[in-house]
PDB file of C-alpha atoms and ligand atoms in Angstrom:
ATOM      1  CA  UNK F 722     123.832 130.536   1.560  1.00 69.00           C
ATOM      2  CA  UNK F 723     122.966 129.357  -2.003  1.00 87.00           C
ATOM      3  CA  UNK F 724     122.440 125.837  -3.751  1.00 93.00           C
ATOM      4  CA  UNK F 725     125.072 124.075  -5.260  1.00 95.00           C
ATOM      5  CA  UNK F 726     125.437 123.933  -8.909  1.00 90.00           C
ATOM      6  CA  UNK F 727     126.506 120.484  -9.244  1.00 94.00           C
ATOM      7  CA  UNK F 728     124.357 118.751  -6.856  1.00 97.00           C
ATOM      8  CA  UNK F 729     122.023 120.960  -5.474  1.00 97.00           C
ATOM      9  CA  UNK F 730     122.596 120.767  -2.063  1.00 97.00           C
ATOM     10  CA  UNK F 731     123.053 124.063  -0.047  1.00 96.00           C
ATOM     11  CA  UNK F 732     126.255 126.291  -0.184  1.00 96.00           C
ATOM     12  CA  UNK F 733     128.108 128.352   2.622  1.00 96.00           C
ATOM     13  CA  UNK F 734     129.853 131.892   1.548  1.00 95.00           C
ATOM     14  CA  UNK F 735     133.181 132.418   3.380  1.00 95.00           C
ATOM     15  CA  UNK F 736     134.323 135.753   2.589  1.00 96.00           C
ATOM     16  CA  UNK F 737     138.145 136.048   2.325  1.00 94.00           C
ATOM     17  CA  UNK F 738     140.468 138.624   1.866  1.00 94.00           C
ATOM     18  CA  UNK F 739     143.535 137.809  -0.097  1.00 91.00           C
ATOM     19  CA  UNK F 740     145.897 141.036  -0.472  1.00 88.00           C
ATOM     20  CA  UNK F 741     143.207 144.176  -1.450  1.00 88.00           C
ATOM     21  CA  UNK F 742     140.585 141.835  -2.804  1.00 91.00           C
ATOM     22  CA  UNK F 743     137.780 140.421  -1.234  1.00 95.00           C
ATOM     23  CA  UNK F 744     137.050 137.132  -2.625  1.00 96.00           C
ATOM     24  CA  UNK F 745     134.139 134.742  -1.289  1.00 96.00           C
ATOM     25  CA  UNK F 746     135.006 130.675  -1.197  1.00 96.00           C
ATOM     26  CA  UNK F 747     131.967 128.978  -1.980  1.00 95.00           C
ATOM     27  CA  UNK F 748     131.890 125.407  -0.710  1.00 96.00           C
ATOM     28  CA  UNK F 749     129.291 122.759  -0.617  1.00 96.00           C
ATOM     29  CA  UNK F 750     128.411 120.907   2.678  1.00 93.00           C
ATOM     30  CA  UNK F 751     127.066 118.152   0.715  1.00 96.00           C
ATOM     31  CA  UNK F 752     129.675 117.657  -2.264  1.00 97.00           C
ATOM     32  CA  UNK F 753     132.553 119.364  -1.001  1.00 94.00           C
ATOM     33  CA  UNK F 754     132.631 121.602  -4.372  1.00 94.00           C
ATOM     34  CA  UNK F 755     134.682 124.619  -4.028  1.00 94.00           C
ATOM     35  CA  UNK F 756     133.815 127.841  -6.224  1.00 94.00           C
ATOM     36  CA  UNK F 757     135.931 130.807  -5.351  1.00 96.00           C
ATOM     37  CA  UNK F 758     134.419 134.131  -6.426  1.00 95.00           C
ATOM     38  CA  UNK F 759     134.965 137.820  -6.868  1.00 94.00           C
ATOM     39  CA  UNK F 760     131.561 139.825  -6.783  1.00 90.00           C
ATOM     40  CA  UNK F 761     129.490 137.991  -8.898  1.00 89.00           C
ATOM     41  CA  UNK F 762     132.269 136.375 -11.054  1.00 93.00           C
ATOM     42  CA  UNK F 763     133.538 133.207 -10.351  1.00 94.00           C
ATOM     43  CA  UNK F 764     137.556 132.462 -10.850  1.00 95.00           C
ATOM     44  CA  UNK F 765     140.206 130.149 -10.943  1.00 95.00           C
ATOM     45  CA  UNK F 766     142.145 128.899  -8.065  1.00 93.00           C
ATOM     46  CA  UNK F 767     145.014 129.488 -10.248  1.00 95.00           C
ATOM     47  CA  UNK F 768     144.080 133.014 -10.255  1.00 94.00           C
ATOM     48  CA  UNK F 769     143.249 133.433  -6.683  1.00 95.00           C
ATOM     49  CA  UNK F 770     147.021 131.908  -6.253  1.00 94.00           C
ATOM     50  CA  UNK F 771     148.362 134.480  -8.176  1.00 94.00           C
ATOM     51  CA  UNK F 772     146.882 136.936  -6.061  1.00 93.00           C
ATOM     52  CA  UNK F 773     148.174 135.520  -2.879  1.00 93.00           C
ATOM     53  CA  UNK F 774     151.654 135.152  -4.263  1.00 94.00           C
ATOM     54  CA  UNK F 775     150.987 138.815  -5.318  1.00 92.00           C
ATOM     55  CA  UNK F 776     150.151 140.029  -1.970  1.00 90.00           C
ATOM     56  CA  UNK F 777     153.154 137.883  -0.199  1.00 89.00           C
ATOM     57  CA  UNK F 778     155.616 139.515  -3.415  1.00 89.00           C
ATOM     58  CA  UNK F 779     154.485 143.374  -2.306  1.00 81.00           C
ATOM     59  CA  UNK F 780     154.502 142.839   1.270  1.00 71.00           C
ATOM     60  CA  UNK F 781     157.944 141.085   1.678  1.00 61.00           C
ATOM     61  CA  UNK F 782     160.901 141.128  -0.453  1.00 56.00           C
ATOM     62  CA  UNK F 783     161.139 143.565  -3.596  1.00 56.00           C
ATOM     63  CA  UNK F 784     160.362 141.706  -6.604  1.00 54.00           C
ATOM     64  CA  UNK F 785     160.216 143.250  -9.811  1.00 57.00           C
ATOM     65  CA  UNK F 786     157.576 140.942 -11.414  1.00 59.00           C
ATOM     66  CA  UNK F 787     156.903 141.658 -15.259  1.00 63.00           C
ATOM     67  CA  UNK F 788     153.235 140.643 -15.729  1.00 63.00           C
ATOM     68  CA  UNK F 789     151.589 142.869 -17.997  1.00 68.00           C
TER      69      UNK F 789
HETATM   70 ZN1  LIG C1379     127.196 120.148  -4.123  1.00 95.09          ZN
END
């Protein structure tokens, strides 16, 4: 539980686990924001897809992906 940065309503932590990393979505009752973190750092959604397209890439189908 927290308070919302935007409107200052209170905040429910749902811990998730997307491939090896435990991320926490952070979402508002009161004005639906969404805040996605890891630890105490807060990311992007387009980050947190990248890590599930990671995890789906390593568990299924070899890909050779050539991030650096
Ligand atoms: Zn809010």
């Amino acid at each position: 539980m927290g308070t919302c940065e935007r409107c200052g309503g209170n905040t429910v932590d749902l811990p998730t686990k997307v491939g090896d990393q435990d991320l926490v979505l952070r979402r508002c009752a009161t004005c639906d924001l969404r805040q996605w973190r890891r630890g105490d750092e807060v990311i992007d959604l387009t980050t947190v897809l990248d890590l599930t397209a990671e995890a789906h890439a390593s568990r299924g189908a070899k890909r050779s992906s050539t991030r650096p």
